[in-house]
């Protein structure tokens, strides 16, 4: 019988996709990591049982995470900091910008980085780029220690899972420190989990409101990520409000002038469209009062346990407790 990977997104809502083959797996100090071949998405990277990126559409996520902040920078960023991003795709997109002189990427899990180097050949060029300074450590520690400031800070972190290494990095105290590490006109961007009609309330909405307490101009934006079965949210924060608005024409002009090669997904029109939020979402954000702190973070309840624990020799009609991915604010 077929094997299916099963995720319970919430009570009463189950997501499953067909597994063709487990290509490789490893257990690091922090996380269970699997690379698999799947029927709908091709090769996929799964961490702690949660789909992280797929051969089909990872470029949409990474172009949306990286390029809006990089292109909004008035003169083209020279120094960029990436928190997380162990698979290398975020660094790959950053290093396409010809203005970049140095990209510091800090990921806490060296085993995951080595695993991705071995199994994700599309990022080999980025890992070999002499402009990339790869550090295995806590990104908060490295950013605090940094003596030189950055033009763009990109937080490509795991979702804030209970007991995981990242939940504190979505809090006001951390964002205040990030702001102090930006050059004048600097920009911070973070992934902020699901942006759909229900899931936006868990992380995206409070992260946006938290960043508004720190930066003078902040915007949420989103894009549909097919393999995530939802809209996905990002928040961009500007130290200079004058960088917060870029026209369609100017985006296209900057892409042509600054970026090596052709983007698959993002151009001026799609860039602008990502910031067009529904009336319902805008009202929800306006009503948000939560400010995340280390004493009051946004967390998802639990990790899942990896492919070997939640695949089924079945038609995906059953699921185990290990596959549940309940989320709370």
Coordinates of C-alpha atoms in Angstrom, one line a residue:
X1 CA 0.0 0.0 0.0
X2 CA 1.0 3.6 -0.5
X3 CA 2.8 5.6 2.3
X4 CA 1.4 9.0 3.1
X5 CA 2.8 11.8 5.3
X6 CA 0.0 13.1 7.5
X7 CA -0.2 16.4 9.3
X8 CA -3.1 17.4 11.5
X9 CA -3.1 21.2 10.9
X10 CA -5.8 21.8 13.5
X11 CA -8.7 19.9 15.1
X12 CA -10.8 18.5 12.2
X13 CA -8.4 19.5 9.5
X14 CA -5.9 17.0 8.1
X15 CA -3.3 17.4 5.4
X16 CA -1.6 14.4 3.7
X17 CA 0.6 13.8 0.7
X18 CA 2.1 10.7 -0.9
X19 CA 5.6 9.7 0.1
X20 CA 7.6 8.0 -2.7
X21 CA 10.9 7.5 -0.9
X22 CA 12.8 8.6 2.2
X23 CA 16.2 9.7 0.7
X24 CA 18.0 10.5 3.9
X25 CA 17.4 11.2 7.6
X26 CA 19.4 12.5 10.5
X27 CA 18.7 13.4 14.1
X28 CA 20.7 16.5 15.3
X29 CA 21.0 17.8 18.8
X30 CA 17.9 20.0 18.2
X31 CA 15.8 18.5 15.4
X32 CA 14.8 15.5 13.3
X33 CA 15.6 16.1 9.6
X34 CA 14.4 14.2 6.6
X35 CA 14.8 14.6 2.8
X36 CA 12.1 12.7 0.9
X37 CA 10.8 12.3 -2.6
X38 CA 7.1 13.0 -2.7
X39 CA 4.4 12.6 -5.4
X40 CA 3.0 16.2 -5.5
X41 CA 6.1 18.3 -4.5
X42 CA 9.2 16.4 -5.7
X43 CA 12.1 16.4 -3.2
X44 CA 11.2 18.0 0.1
X45 CA 13.0 19.0 3.3
X46 CA 11.1 18.1 6.5
X47 CA 12.2 19.2 10.0
X48 CA 10.6 17.8 13.1
X49 CA 7.8 16.4 10.9
X50 CA 6.9 19.8 9.4
X51 CA 7.4 20.5 5.7
X52 CA 10.0 23.2 5.4
X53 CA 10.6 23.5 1.6
X54 CA 9.9 21.7 -1.6
X55 CA 11.5 21.4 -5.0
X56 CA 8.2 22.6 -6.5
X57 CA 7.8 26.0 -4.7
X58 CA 10.7 26.8 -2.3
X59 CA 11.6 29.6 -4.7
X60 CA 8.3 31.4 -4.0
X61 CA 8.9 31.4 -0.3
X62 CA 12.6 32.4 -0.5
X63 CA 12.1 35.1 -3.1
X64 CA 9.3 36.6 -1.0
X65 CA 11.3 36.5 2.2
X66 CA 14.5 38.0 0.7
X67 CA 13.9 40.3 -2.1
X68 CA 11.3 42.8 -0.8
X69 CA 13.7 43.9 1.9
X70 CA 16.7 43.9 -0.3
X71 CA 15.0 45.8 -3.0
X72 CA 13.4 48.3 -0.6
X73 CA 16.9 49.3 0.6
X74 CA 17.6 52.7 -1.0
X75 CA 21.1 52.1 -2.4
X76 CA 21.4 48.3 -2.4
X77 CA 22.5 46.5 0.8
X78 CA 26.2 45.7 1.3
X79 CA 26.1 43.8 4.6
X80 CA 23.3 41.3 5.3
X81 CA 22.7 39.1 8.3
X82 CA 20.6 35.9 8.1
X83 CA 19.3 34.3 11.3
X84 CA 18.6 30.6 10.6
X85 CA 18.3 29.6 7.0
X86 CA 20.3 26.4 7.4
X87 CA 19.2 24.9 4.1
X88 CA 21.1 27.7 2.2
X89 CA 18.2 29.0 0.0
X90 CA 18.0 32.3 1.8
X91 CA 21.7 32.9 1.3
X92 CA 21.4 31.9 -2.3
X93 CA 18.8 34.6 -2.9
X94 CA 20.8 37.3 -0.9
X95 CA 23.9 36.6 -2.9
X96 CA 22.2 37.2 -6.2
X97 CA 22.3 40.9 -5.2
X98 CA 25.5 42.3 -6.7
X99 CA 25.7 45.1 -4.1
X100 CA 26.3 42.5 -1.3
X101 CA 29.9 42.5 0.0
X102 CA 29.3 40.2 3.0
X103 CA 26.5 37.9 4.1
X104 CA 26.7 36.6 7.6
X105 CA 24.5 33.5 8.1
X106 CA 24.1 32.1 11.6
X107 CA 22.3 28.8 12.2
X108 CA 22.3 27.0 15.5
X109 CA 22.3 23.5 14.0
X110 CA 25.4 22.6 12.2
X111 CA 24.2 19.1 11.6
X112 CA 21.2 20.5 9.6
X113 CA 23.5 22.7 7.6
X114 CA 25.9 19.8 6.7
X115 CA 22.9 17.6 5.9
X116 CA 21.5 20.3 3.5
X117 CA 24.8 20.8 1.9
X118 CA 24.9 17.1 1.1
X119 CA 21.4 16.8 -0.1
X120 CA 20.3 20.1 -1.6
X121 CA 22.7 20.6 -4.6
X122 CA 20.8 23.8 -5.8
X123 CA 22.5 25.7 -3.0
X124 CA 26.0 24.5 -3.5
X125 CA 27.1 27.7 -5.2
X126 CA 25.8 29.8 -2.3
X127 CA 27.7 27.8 0.3
X128 CA 30.9 28.2 -1.8
X129 CA 30.5 31.9 -2.3
X130 CA 33.4 33.8 -0.6
X131 CA 31.0 36.5 0.5
X132 CA 29.2 34.1 2.7
X133 CA 30.4 33.9 6.3
X134 CA 28.7 30.8 7.8
X135 CA 28.6 30.6 11.6
X136 CA 27.2 27.7 13.6
X137 CA 25.9 29.3 16.8
X138 CA 22.9 31.0 18.4
X139 CA 22.0 33.9 16.0
X140 CA 21.0 36.1 19.0
X141 CA 24.4 35.7 20.5
X142 CA 26.2 36.4 17.3
X143 CA 24.1 39.5 16.5
X144 CA 24.7 40.8 20.0
X145 CA 28.4 40.4 19.6
X146 CA 28.6 41.9 16.1
X147 CA 30.7 45.1 16.1
X148 CA 29.8 46.1 12.5
X149 CA 26.2 46.9 11.6
X150 CA 24.0 45.5 8.8
X151 CA 21.9 47.0 6.0
X152 CA 19.4 44.2 6.1
X153 CA 18.6 41.5 8.7
X154 CA 16.6 38.5 7.6
X155 CA 15.1 36.1 10.1
X156 CA 14.5 32.8 8.4
X157 CA 13.6 30.8 11.6
X158 CA 11.6 27.8 12.4
X159 CA 8.2 28.6 13.7
X160 CA 8.1 29.3 17.5
X161 CA 7.6 25.8 18.7
X162 CA 7.3 25.0 22.4
X163 CA 10.7 23.8 23.6
X164 CA 12.3 24.7 20.2
X165 CA 15.3 26.9 19.7
X166 CA 13.5 29.9 18.1
X167 CA 10.5 31.0 20.1
X168 CA 12.3 33.8 21.9
X169 CA 13.5 35.3 18.6
X170 CA 10.0 36.5 17.8
X171 CA 9.8 38.8 20.8
X172 CA 10.1 42.6 21.4
X173 CA 13.4 42.3 23.3
X174 CA 15.0 40.6 20.4
X175 CA 13.7 43.0 17.8
X176 CA 15.0 46.0 19.8
X177 CA 18.4 44.5 19.7
X178 CA 18.1 43.9 16.0
X179 CA 17.2 47.5 15.4
X180 CA 20.3 48.6 17.2
X181 CA 22.4 46.5 14.8
X182 CA 21.0 48.1 11.6
X183 CA 22.8 50.9 9.7
X184 CA 20.8 54.0 8.9
X185 CA 18.1 53.1 6.5
X186 CA 18.3 49.5 7.5
X187 CA 15.5 46.9 7.2
X188 CA 14.5 43.8 9.1
X189 CA 12.3 41.1 7.6
X190 CA 11.0 37.9 9.3
X191 CA 9.0 35.0 8.2
X192 CA 5.8 34.9 10.4
X193 CA 4.1 31.6 9.7
X194 CA 0.6 31.1 8.3
X195 CA -1.3 34.1 6.9
X196 CA -4.6 32.4 6.2
X197 CA -8.1 33.2 7.5
X198 CA -7.5 31.3 10.8
X199 CA -3.7 30.8 11.2
X200 CA -2.7 34.5 10.8
X201 CA -3.8 35.1 14.4
X202 CA -1.3 32.7 15.9
X203 CA 2.0 34.3 14.9
X204 CA 1.7 36.8 12.0
X205 CA -0.7 39.2 13.7
X206 CA 1.2 39.5 17.1
X207 CA 4.6 39.6 15.4
X208 CA 3.4 42.6 13.2
X209 CA 2.1 44.4 16.3
X210 CA 5.3 43.7 18.2
X211 CA 7.5 45.1 15.5
X212 CA 5.3 48.2 15.4
X213 CA 6.4 48.9 18.9
X214 CA 10.0 49.0 17.8
X215 CA 10.2 50.3 14.2
X216 CA 8.6 53.4 12.8
X217 CA 7.2 51.6 9.7
X218 CA 6.1 48.0 9.5
X219 CA 4.1 46.0 7.0
X220 CA 2.8 42.5 6.7
X221 CA 2.7 40.7 3.4
X222 CA 1.8 37.3 2.2
X223 CA 1.9 34.8 -0.6
X224 CA 0.3 31.5 -1.3
X225 CA 2.7 28.6 -0.8
X226 CA 1.1 25.5 -2.4
X227 CA 3.0 23.0 -0.4
X228 CA 2.2 24.7 2.9
X229 CA -1.6 24.5 2.2
X230 CA -2.0 28.1 3.2
X231 CA -1.0 31.7 2.6
X232 CA 2.3 32.4 4.2
X233 CA 3.1 35.6 6.1
X234 CA 6.1 37.9 6.4
X235 CA 6.7 41.1 8.2
X236 CA 9.1 43.8 7.0
X237 CA 10.2 46.6 9.4
X238 CA 11.9 49.8 8.2
X239 CA 14.2 52.0 10.3
X240 CA 13.5 54.8 7.8
X241 CA 9.9 55.1 6.8
X242 CA 10.9 56.6 3.5
X243 CA 12.0 53.1 2.3
X244 CA 8.6 51.6 3.0
X245 CA 7.0 52.3 -0.3
X246 CA 8.4 51.3 -3.7
X247 CA 6.5 51.6 -7.0
X248 CA 6.0 48.7 -9.4
X249 CA 8.2 50.5 -11.9
X250 CA 11.0 51.1 -9.4
X251 CA 10.9 47.5 -8.2
X252 CA 11.4 46.3 -11.8
X253 CA 14.1 48.8 -12.3
X254 CA 16.0 47.7 -9.2
X255 CA 15.6 44.0 -10.1
X256 CA 17.2 44.7 -13.5
X257 CA 20.0 46.7 -12.0
X258 CA 20.8 44.8 -8.8
X259 CA 20.1 41.1 -9.2
X260 CA 22.1 38.5 -11.1
X261 CA 19.9 36.3 -13.2
X262 CA 16.1 36.2 -13.6
X263 CA 13.7 35.8 -10.6
X264 CA 11.2 33.0 -11.2
X265 CA 8.3 34.5 -9.2
X266 CA 8.8 38.1 -8.0
X267 CA 8.6 41.2 -10.2
X268 CA 7.2 44.7 -9.6
X269 CA 3.6 43.6 -10.0
X270 CA 3.8 40.5 -7.7
X271 CA 5.9 42.5 -5.2
X272 CA 3.1 45.1 -4.9
X273 CA 0.4 42.4 -4.9
X274 CA 1.9 40.6 -1.9
X275 CA 1.3 43.7 0.2
X276 CA -2.4 43.9 -0.8
X277 CA -4.2 42.5 2.2
X278 CA -7.9 41.7 2.4
X279 CA -10.3 43.9 4.4
X280 CA -10.8 41.1 6.9
X281 CA -7.1 40.7 7.5
X282 CA -6.5 44.4 7.8
X283 CA -9.3 44.7 10.4
X284 CA -7.8 41.8 12.3
X285 CA -4.4 43.4 12.4
X286 CA -5.9 46.7 13.5
X287 CA -7.6 45.0 16.4
X288 CA -4.4 43.2 17.6
X289 CA -3.2 44.1 21.1
X290 CA -0.6 41.4 21.9
X291 CA 3.0 42.4 22.2
X292 CA 5.3 39.4 22.3
X293 CA 8.0 39.2 24.9
X294 CA 10.1 36.4 26.4
X295 CA 7.6 36.1 29.2
X296 CA 4.6 36.1 26.8
X297 CA 5.7 34.5 23.4
X298 CA 3.7 33.1 20.6
X299 CA 4.2 29.3 20.6
X300 CA 3.0 26.3 18.7
X301 CA 2.3 23.4 21.1
X302 CA 4.6 20.7 19.9
X303 CA 7.1 19.2 17.4
X304 CA 6.2 16.2 15.4
X305 CA 8.5 13.2 15.4
X306 CA 9.8 12.8 11.8
X307 CA 8.9 10.8 8.8
X308 CA 9.5 7.4 10.3
X309 CA 6.9 8.1 13.1
X310 CA 4.1 9.7 11.1
X311 CA 4.0 8.0 7.7
X312 CA 1.3 5.4 7.3
X313 CA 1.1 2.2 5.2
X314 CA -2.5 3.2 4.4
X315 CA -4.7 5.6 2.5
X316 CA -4.1 8.3 5.2
X317 CA -7.4 7.5 6.8
X318 CA -5.9 7.4 10.3
X319 CA -3.4 9.6 12.1
X320 CA -1.5 9.4 15.4
X321 CA -1.0 11.9 18.2
X322 CA 2.6 12.4 17.0
X323 CA 1.3 14.0 13.8
X324 CA -0.7 16.7 15.4
X325 CA 0.3 20.3 14.7
X326 CA -2.0 22.4 16.9
X327 CA -1.2 26.1 17.1
X328 CA -2.0 28.6 19.7
X329 CA -1.2 32.3 20.2

